[in-house]
Backbone as ProteinMPNN parsed JSONL, in Angstrom:
{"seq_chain_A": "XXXXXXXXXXXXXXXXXXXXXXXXXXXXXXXXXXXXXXXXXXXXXXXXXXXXXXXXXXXXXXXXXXXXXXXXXXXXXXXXXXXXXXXXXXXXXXXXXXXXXXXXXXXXXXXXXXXXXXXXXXXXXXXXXXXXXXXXXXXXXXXXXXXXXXXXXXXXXXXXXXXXXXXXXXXXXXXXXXXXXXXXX", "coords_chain_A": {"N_chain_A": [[-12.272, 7.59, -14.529], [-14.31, 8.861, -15.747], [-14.747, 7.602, -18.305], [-17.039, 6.572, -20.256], [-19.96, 4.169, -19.079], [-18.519, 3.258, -17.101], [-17.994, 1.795, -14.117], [-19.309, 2.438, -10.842], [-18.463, 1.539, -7.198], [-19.592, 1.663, -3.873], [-17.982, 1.386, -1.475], [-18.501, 0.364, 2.244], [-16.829, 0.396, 5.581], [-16.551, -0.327, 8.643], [-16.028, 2.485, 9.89], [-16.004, 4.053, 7.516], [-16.587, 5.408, 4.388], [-15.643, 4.281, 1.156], [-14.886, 4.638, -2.587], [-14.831, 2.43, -5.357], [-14.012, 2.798, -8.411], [-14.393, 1.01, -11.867], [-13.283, 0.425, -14.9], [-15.037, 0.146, -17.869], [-14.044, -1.924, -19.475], [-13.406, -3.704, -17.829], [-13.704, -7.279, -17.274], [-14.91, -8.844, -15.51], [-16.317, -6.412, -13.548], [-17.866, -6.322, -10.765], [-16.498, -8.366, -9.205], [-13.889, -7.52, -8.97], [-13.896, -5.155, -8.006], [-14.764, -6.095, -5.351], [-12.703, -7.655, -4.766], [-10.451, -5.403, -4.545], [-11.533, -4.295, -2.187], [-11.478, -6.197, -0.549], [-8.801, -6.998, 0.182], [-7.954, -3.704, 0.401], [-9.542, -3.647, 3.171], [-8.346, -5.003, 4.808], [-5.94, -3.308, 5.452], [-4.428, -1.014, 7.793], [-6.291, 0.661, 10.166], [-5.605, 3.79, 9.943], [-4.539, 3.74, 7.714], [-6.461, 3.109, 5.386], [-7.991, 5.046, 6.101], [-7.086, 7.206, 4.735], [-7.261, 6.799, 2.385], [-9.753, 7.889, -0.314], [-10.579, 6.64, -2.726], [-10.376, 3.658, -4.66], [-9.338, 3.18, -8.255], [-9.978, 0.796, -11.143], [-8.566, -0.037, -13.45], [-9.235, -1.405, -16.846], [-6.278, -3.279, -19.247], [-2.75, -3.39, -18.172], [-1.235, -2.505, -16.711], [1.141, -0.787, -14.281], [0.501, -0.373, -11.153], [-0.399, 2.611, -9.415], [-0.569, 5.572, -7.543], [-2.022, 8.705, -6.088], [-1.215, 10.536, -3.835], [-2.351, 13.809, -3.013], [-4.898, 13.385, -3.424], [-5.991, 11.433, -2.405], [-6.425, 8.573, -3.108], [-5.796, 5.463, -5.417], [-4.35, 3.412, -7.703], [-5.199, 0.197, -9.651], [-4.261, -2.017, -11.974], [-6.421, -4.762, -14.351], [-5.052, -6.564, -15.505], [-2.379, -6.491, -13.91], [-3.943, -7.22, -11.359], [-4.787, -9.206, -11.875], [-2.359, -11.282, -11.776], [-1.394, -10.331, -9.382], [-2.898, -11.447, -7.599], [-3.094, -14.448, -8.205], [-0.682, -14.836, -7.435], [-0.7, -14.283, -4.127], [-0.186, -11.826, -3.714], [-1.772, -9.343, -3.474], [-2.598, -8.033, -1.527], [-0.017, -6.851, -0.746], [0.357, -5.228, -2.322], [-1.378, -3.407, -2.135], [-0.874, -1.989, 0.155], [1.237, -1.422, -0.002], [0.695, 0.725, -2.22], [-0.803, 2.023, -0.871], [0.395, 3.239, 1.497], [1.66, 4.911, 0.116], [-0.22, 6.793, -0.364], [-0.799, 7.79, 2.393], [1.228, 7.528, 4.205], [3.67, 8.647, 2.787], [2.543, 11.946, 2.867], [3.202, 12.234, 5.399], [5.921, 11.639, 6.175], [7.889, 12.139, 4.329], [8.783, 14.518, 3.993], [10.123, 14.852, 6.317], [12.893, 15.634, 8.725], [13.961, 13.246, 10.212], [13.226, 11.075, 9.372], [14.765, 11.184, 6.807], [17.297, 11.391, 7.721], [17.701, 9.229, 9.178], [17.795, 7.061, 6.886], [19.656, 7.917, 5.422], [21.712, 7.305, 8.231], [21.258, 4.76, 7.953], [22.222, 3.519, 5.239], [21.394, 1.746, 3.263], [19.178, -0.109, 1.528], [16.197, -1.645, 1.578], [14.786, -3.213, -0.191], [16.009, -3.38, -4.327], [14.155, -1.67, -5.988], [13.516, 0.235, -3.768], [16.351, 1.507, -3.45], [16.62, 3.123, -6.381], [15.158, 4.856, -6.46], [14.993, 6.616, -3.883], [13.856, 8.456, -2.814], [11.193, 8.447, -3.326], [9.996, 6.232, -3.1], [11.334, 4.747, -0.457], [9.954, 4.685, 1.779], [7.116, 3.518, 1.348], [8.296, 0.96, 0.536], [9.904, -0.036, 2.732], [7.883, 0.659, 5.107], [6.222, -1.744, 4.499], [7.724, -4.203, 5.011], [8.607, -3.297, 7.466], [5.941, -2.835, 9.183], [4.886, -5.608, 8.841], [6.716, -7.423, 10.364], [6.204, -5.977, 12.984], [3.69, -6.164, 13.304], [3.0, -9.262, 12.424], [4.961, -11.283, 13.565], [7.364, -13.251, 12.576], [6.332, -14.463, 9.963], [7.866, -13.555, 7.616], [10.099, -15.093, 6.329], [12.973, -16.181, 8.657], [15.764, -15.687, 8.159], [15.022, -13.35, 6.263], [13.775, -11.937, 7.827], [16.072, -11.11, 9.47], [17.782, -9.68, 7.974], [16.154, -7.246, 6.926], [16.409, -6.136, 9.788], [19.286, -5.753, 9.403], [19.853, -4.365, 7.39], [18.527, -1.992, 7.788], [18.049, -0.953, 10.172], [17.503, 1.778, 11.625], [15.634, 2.714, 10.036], [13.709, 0.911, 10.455], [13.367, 1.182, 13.091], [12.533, 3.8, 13.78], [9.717, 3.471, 11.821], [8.598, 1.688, 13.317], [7.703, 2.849, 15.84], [6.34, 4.685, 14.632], [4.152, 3.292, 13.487], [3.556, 2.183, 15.65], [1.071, 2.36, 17.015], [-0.66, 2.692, 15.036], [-3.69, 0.721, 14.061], [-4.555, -2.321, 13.657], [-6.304, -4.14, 11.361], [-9.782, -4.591, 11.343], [-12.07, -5.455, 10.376], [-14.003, -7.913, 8.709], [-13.472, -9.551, 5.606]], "CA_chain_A": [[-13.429, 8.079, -13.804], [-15.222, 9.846, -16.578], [-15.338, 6.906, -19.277], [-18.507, 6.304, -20.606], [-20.146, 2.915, -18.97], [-17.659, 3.131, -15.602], [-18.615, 1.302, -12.567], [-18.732, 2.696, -9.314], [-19.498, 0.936, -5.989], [-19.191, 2.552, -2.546], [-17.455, -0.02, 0.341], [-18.461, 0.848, 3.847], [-15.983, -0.337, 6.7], [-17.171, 0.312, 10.233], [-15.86, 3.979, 9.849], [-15.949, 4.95, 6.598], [-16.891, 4.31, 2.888], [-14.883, 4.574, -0.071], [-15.401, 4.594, -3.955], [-14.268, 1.768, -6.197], [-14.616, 2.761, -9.793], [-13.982, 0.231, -12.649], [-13.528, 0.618, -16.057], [-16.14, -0.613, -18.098], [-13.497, -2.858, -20.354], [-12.663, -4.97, -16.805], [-14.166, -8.651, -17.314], [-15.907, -8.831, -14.089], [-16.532, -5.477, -12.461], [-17.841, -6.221, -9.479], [-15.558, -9.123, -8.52], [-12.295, -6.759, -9.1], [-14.41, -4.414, -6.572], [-14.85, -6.97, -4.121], [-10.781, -7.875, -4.341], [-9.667, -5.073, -4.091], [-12.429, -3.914, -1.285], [-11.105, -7.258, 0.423], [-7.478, -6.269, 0.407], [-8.154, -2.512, 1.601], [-10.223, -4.069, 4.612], [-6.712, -5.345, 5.228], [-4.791, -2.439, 5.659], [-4.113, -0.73, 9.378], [-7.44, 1.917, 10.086], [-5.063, 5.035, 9.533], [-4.014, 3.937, 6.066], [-7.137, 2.736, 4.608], [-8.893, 6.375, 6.438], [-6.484, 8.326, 3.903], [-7.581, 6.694, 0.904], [-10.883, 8.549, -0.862], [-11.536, 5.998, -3.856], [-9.661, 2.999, -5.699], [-9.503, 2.8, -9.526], [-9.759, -0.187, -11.602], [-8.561, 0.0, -14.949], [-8.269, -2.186, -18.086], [-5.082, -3.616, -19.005], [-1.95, -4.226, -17.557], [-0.255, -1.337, -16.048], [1.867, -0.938, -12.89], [0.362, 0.206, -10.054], [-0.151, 3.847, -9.158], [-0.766, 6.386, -6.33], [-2.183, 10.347, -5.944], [-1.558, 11.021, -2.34], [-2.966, 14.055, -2.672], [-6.33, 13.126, -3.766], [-6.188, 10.18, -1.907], [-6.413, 7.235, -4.043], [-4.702, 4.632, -6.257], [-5.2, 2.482, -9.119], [-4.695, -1.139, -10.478], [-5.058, -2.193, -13.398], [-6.959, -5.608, -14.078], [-3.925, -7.623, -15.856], [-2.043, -6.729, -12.551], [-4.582, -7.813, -10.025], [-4.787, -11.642, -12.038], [-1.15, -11.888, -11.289], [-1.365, -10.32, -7.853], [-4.107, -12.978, -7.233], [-2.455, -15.735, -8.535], [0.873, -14.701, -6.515], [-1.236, -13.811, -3.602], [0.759, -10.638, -3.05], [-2.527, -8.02, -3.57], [-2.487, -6.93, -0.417], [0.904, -6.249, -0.616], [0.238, -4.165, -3.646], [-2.613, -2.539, -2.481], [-0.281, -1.432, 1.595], [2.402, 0.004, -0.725], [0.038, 2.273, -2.384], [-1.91, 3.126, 0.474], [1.31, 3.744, 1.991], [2.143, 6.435, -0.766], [-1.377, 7.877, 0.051], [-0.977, 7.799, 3.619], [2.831, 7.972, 4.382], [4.436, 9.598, 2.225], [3.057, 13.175, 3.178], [3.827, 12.467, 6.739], [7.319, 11.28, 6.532], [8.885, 12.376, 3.306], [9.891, 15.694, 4.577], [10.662, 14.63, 7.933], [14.414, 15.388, 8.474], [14.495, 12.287, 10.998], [12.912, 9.818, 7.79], [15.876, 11.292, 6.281], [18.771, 11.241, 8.793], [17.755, 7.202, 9.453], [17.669, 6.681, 5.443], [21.657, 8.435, 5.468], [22.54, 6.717, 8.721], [21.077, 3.167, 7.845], [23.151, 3.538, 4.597], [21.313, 0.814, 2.02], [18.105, -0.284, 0.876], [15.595, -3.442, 1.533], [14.853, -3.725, -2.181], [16.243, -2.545, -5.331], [13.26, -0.221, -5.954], [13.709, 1.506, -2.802], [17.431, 2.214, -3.994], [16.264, 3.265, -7.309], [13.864, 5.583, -6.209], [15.074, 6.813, -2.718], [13.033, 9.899, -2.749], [9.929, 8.418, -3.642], [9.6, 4.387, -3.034], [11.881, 4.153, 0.014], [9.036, 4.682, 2.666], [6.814, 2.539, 1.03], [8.793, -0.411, 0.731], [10.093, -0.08, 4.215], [6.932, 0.482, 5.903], [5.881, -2.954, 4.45], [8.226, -4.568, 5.617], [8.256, -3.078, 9.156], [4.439, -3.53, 9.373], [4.645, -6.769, 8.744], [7.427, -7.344, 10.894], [5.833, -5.469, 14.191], [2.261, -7.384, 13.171], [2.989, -10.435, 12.031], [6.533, -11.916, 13.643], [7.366, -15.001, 12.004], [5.68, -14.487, 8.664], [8.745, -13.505, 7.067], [11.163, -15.968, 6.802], [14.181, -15.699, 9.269], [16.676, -14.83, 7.123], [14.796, -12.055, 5.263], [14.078, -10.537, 8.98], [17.194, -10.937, 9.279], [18.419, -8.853, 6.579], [15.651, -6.453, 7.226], [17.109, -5.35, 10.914], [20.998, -5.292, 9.484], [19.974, -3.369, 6.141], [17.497, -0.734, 8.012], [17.791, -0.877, 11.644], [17.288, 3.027, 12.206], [14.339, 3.252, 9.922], [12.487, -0.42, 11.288], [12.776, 1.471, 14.911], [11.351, 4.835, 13.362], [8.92, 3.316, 11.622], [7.675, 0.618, 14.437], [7.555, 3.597, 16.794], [5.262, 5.485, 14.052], [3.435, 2.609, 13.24], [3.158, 1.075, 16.826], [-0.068, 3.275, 17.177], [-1.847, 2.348, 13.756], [-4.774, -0.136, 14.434], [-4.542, -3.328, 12.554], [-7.93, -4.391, 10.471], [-10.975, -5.013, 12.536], [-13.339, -5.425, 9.857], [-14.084, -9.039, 8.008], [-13.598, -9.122, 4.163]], "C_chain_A": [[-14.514, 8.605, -14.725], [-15.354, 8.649, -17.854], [-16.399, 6.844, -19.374], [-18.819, 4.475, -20.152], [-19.292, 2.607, -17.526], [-18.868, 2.653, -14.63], [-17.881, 1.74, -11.576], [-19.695, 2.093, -8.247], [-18.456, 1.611, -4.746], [-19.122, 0.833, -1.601], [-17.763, 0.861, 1.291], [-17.756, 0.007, 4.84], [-16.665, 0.199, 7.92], [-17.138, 2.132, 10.092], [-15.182, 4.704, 9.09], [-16.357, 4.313, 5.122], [-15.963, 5.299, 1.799], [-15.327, 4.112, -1.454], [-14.67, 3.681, -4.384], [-14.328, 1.993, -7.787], [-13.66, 1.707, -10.775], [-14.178, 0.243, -14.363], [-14.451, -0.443, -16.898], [-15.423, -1.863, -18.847], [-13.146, -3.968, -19.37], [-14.051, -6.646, -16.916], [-15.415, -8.432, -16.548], [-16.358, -7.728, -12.857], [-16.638, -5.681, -11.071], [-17.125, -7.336, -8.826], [-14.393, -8.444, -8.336], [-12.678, -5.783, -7.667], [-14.123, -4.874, -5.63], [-13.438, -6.815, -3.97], [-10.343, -7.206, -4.335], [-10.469, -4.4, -2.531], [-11.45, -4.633, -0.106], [-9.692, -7.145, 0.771], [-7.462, -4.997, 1.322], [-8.589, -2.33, 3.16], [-8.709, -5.038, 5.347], [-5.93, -4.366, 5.924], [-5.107, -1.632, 7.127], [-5.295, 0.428, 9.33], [-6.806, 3.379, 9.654], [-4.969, 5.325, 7.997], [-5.593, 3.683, 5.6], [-8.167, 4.079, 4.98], [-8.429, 7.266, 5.517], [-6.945, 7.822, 2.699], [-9.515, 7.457, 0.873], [-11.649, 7.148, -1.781], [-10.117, 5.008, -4.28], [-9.904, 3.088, -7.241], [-9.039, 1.716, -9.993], [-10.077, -0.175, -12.945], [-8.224, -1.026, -15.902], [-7.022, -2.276, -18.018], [-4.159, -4.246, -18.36], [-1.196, -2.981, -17.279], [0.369, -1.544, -15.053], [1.07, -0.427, -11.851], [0.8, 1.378, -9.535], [-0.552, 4.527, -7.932], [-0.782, 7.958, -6.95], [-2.262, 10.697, -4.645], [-2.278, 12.228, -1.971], [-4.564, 14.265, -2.701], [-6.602, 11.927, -3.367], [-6.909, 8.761, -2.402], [-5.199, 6.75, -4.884], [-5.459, 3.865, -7.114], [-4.396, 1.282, -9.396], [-5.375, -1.311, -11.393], [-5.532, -4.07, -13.454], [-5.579, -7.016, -14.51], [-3.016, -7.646, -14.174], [-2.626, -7.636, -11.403], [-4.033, -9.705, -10.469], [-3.265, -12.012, -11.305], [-1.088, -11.495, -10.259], [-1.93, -11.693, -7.075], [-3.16, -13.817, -6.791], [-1.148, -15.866, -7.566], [0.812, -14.383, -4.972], [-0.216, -13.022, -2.842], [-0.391, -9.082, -3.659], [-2.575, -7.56, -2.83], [-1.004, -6.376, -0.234], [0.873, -5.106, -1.451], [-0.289, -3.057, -3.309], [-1.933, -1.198, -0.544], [0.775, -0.728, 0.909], [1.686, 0.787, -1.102], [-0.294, 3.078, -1.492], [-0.634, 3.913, 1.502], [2.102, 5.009, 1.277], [1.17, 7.226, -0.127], [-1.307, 8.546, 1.797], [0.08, 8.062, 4.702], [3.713, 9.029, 4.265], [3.766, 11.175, 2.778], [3.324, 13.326, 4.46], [5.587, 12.782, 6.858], [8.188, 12.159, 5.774], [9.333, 13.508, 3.464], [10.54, 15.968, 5.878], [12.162, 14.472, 7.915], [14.716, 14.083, 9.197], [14.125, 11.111, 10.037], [14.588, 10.356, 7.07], [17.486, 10.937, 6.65], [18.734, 9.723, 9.147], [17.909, 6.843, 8.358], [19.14, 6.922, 5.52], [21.843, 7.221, 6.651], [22.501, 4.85, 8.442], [21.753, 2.814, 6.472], [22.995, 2.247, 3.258], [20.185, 0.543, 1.892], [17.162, -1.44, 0.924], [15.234, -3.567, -0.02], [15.558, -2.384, -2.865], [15.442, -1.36, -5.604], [13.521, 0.654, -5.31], [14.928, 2.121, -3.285], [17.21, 2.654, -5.277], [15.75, 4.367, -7.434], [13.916, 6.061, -4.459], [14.13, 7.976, -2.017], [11.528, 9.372, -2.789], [9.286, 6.79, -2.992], [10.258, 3.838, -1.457], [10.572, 3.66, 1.517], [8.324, 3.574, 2.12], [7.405, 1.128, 0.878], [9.232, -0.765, 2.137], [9.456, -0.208, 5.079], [6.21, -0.91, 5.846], [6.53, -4.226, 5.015], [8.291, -4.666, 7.615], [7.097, -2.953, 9.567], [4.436, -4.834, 9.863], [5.73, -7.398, 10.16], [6.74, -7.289, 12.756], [4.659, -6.15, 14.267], [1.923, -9.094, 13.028], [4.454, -11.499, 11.874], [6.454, -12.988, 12.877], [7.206, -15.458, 10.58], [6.467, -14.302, 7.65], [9.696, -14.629, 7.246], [12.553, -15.604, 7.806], [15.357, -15.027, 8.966], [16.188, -13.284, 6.76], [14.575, -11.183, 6.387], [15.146, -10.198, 9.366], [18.205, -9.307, 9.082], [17.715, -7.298, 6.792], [16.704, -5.824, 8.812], [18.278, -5.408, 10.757], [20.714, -4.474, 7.848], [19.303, -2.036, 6.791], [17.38, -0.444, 8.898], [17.076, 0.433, 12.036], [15.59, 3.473, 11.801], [13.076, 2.287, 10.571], [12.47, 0.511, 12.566], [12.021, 2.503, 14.497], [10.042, 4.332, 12.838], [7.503, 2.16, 12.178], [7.476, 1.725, 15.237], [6.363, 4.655, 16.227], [4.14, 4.441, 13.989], [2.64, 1.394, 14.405], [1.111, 1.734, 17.293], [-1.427, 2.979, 16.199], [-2.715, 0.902, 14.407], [-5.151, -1.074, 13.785], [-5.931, -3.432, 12.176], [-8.74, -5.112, 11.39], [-12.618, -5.829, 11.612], [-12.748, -7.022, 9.394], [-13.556, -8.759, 6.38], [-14.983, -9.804, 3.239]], "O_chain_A": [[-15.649, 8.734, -14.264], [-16.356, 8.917, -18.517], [-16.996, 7.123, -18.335], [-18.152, 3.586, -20.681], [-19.584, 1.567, -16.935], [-20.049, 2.959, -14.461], [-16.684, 1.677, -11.295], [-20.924, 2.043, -8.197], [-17.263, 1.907, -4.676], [-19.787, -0.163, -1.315], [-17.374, 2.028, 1.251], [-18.132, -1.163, 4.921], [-17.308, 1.248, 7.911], [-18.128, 2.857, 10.196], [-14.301, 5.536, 9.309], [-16.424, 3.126, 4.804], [-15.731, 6.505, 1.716], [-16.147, 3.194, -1.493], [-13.536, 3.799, -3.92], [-14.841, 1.039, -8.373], [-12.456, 1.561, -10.566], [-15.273, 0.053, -14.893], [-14.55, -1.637, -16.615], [-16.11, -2.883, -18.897], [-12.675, -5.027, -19.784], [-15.203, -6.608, -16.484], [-16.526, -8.0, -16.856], [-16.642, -7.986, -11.687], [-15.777, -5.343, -10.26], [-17.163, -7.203, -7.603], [-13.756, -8.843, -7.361], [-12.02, -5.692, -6.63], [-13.299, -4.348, -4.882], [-12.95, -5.996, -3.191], [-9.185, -7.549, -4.098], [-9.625, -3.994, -1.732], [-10.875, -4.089, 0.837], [-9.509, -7.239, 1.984], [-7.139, -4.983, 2.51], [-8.291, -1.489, 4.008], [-8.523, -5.538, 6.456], [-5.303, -4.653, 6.945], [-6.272, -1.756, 7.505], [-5.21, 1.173, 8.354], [-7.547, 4.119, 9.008], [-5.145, 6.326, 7.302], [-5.913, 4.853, 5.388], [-9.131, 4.228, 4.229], [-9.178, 8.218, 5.297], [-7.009, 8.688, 1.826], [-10.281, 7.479, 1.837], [-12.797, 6.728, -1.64], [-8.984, 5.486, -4.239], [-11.122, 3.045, -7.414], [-7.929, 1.335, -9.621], [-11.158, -0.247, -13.53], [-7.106, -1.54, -15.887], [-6.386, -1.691, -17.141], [-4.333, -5.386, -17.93], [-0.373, -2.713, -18.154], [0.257, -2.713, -14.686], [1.378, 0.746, -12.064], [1.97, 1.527, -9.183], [-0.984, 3.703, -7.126], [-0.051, 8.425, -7.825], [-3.32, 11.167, -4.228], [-2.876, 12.196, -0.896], [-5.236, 15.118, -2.121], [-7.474, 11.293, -3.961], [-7.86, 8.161, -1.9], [-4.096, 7.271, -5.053], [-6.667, 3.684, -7.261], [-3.165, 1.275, -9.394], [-6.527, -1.015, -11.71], [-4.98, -4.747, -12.586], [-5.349, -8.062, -13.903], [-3.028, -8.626, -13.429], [-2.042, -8.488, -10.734], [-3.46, -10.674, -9.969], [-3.115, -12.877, -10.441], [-0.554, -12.388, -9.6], [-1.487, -12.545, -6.306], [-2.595, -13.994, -5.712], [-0.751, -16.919, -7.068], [1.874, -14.206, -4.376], [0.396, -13.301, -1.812], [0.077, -8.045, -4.13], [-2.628, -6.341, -2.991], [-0.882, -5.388, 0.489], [1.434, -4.058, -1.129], [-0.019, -1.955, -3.785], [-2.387, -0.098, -0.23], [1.147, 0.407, 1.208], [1.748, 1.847, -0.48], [-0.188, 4.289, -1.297], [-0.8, 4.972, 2.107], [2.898, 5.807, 1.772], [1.478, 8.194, 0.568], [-1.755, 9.629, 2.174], [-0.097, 8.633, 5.778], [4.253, 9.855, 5.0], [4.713, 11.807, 3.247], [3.686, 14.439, 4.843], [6.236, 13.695, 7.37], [9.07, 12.837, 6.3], [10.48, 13.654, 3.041], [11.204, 16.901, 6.329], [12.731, 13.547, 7.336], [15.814, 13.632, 8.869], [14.903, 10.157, 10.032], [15.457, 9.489, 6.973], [18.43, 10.425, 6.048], [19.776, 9.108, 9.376], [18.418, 5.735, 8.527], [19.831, 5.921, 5.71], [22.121, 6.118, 6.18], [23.365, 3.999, 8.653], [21.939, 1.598, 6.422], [23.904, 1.855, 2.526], [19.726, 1.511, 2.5], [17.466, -2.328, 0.127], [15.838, -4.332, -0.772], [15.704, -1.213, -2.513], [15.888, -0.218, -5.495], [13.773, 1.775, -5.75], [14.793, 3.302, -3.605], [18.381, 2.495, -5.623], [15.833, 4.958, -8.511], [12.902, 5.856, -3.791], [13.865, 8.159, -0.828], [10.697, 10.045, -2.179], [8.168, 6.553, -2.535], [9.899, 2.722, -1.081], [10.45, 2.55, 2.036], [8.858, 2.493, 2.368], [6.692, 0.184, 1.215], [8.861, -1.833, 2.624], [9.82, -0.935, 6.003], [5.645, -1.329, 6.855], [5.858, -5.171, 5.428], [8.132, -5.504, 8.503], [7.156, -2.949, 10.797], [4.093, -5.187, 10.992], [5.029, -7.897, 11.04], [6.779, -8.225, 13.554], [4.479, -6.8, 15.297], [0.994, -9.817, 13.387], [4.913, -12.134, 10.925], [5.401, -13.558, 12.593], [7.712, -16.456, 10.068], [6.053, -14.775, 6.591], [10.007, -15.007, 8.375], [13.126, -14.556, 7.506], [15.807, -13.993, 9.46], [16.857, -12.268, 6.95], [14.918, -10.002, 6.348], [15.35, -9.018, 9.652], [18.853, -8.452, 9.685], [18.423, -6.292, 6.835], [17.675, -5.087, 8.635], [18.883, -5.167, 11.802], [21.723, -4.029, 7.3], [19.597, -0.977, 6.237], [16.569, 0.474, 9.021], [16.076, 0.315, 12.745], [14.721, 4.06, 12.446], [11.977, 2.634, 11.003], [11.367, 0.557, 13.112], [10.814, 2.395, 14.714], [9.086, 4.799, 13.458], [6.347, 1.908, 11.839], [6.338, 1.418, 15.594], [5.623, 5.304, 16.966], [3.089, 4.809, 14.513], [1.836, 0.466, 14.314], [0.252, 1.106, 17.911], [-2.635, 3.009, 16.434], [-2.161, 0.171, 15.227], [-6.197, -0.879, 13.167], [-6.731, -2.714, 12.776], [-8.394, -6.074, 12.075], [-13.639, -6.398, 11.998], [-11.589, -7.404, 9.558], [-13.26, -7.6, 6.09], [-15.147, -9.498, 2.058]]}, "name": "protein", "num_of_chains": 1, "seq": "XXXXXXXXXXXXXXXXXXXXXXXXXXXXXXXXXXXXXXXXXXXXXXXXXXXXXXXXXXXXXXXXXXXXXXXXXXXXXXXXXXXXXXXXXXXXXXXXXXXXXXXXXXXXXXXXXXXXXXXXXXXXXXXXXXXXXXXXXXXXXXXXXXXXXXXXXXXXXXXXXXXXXXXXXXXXXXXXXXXXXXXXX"}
């Protein structure tokens, strides 16, 4: 945010605008803006109302989150391979799902008591990181899931409602309410 030479551009969505800043070392500034602009105009009106600002940094880093300052960051080596793999919006609904999730749920004894009774993990990460990653990976899943039947392959929904059953119903019953994307990109 404070480099010398940083780009910042303000996105407006119907009801609300957010900051993009980009480090001055990124190739193409305002195309990285745009993509990730175009991703965020993706995400359900609740989540993309909790974010403040994206960062877009040089490099090649992992993908981060400050829920309580409401933002996240990619770095530009990431995005190319998000691109290319077209899994940025997935990238960009897990963060926002740290920003936007996580302080709802993560002390919720009933997020907890479905995490114990459902007893395993849709990805490795989430088991890895049960405290911190499990919401996020889960909610992507059960998003997608409650929004977009079919889109998953059969199998992997599958797998999803016999690895997670307790938290897919908690988190379709939280998420039956959120307001899928209205805006264009």
């Amino acid at each position: 945010l404070f480099v010398e030479g940083a780009f910042h551009f303000v996105v407006t969505f119907p009801d609300q605008r957010i900051r993009v800043h980009v480090h001055p070392g990124v190739g193409d500034p305002q195309k990285r803006a745009m993509e990730a602009a175009a991703s965020v105009s993706r995400l359900p009106t609740q989540m993309r109302n909790a974010l403040n600002y994206v960062n877009i940094l040089d490099g090649d880093g992992a993908a981060w989150e400050e829920a309580k300052g409401g933002f996240f960051t990619l770095y530009d080596g990431l995005m190319t391979r998000r691109l290319a793999e077209h899994d940025l919006d997935e990238t960009v609904f897990h963060e926002s799902a740290h920003v936007a999730l996580d302080p709802l749920l993560a002390s919720d004894p009933d997020w907890r008591s479905n995490q114990i009774a459902d007893g395993d993990f849709i990805t490795q990460y989430a088991a890895e990181r049960p405290e911190k990653e499990d919401i996020a990976e889960s909610a992507l899943f059960a998003w997608t899931m409650l929004n977009h039947p079919g889109r998953l392959p059969a199998d992997v929904e599958a797998a999803v409602r016999d690895i997670m059953p307790n938290r897919l119903e908690y988190l379709g019953n939280m998420l039956e309410g959120y307001v899928p994307p209205s805006c264009d990109t």
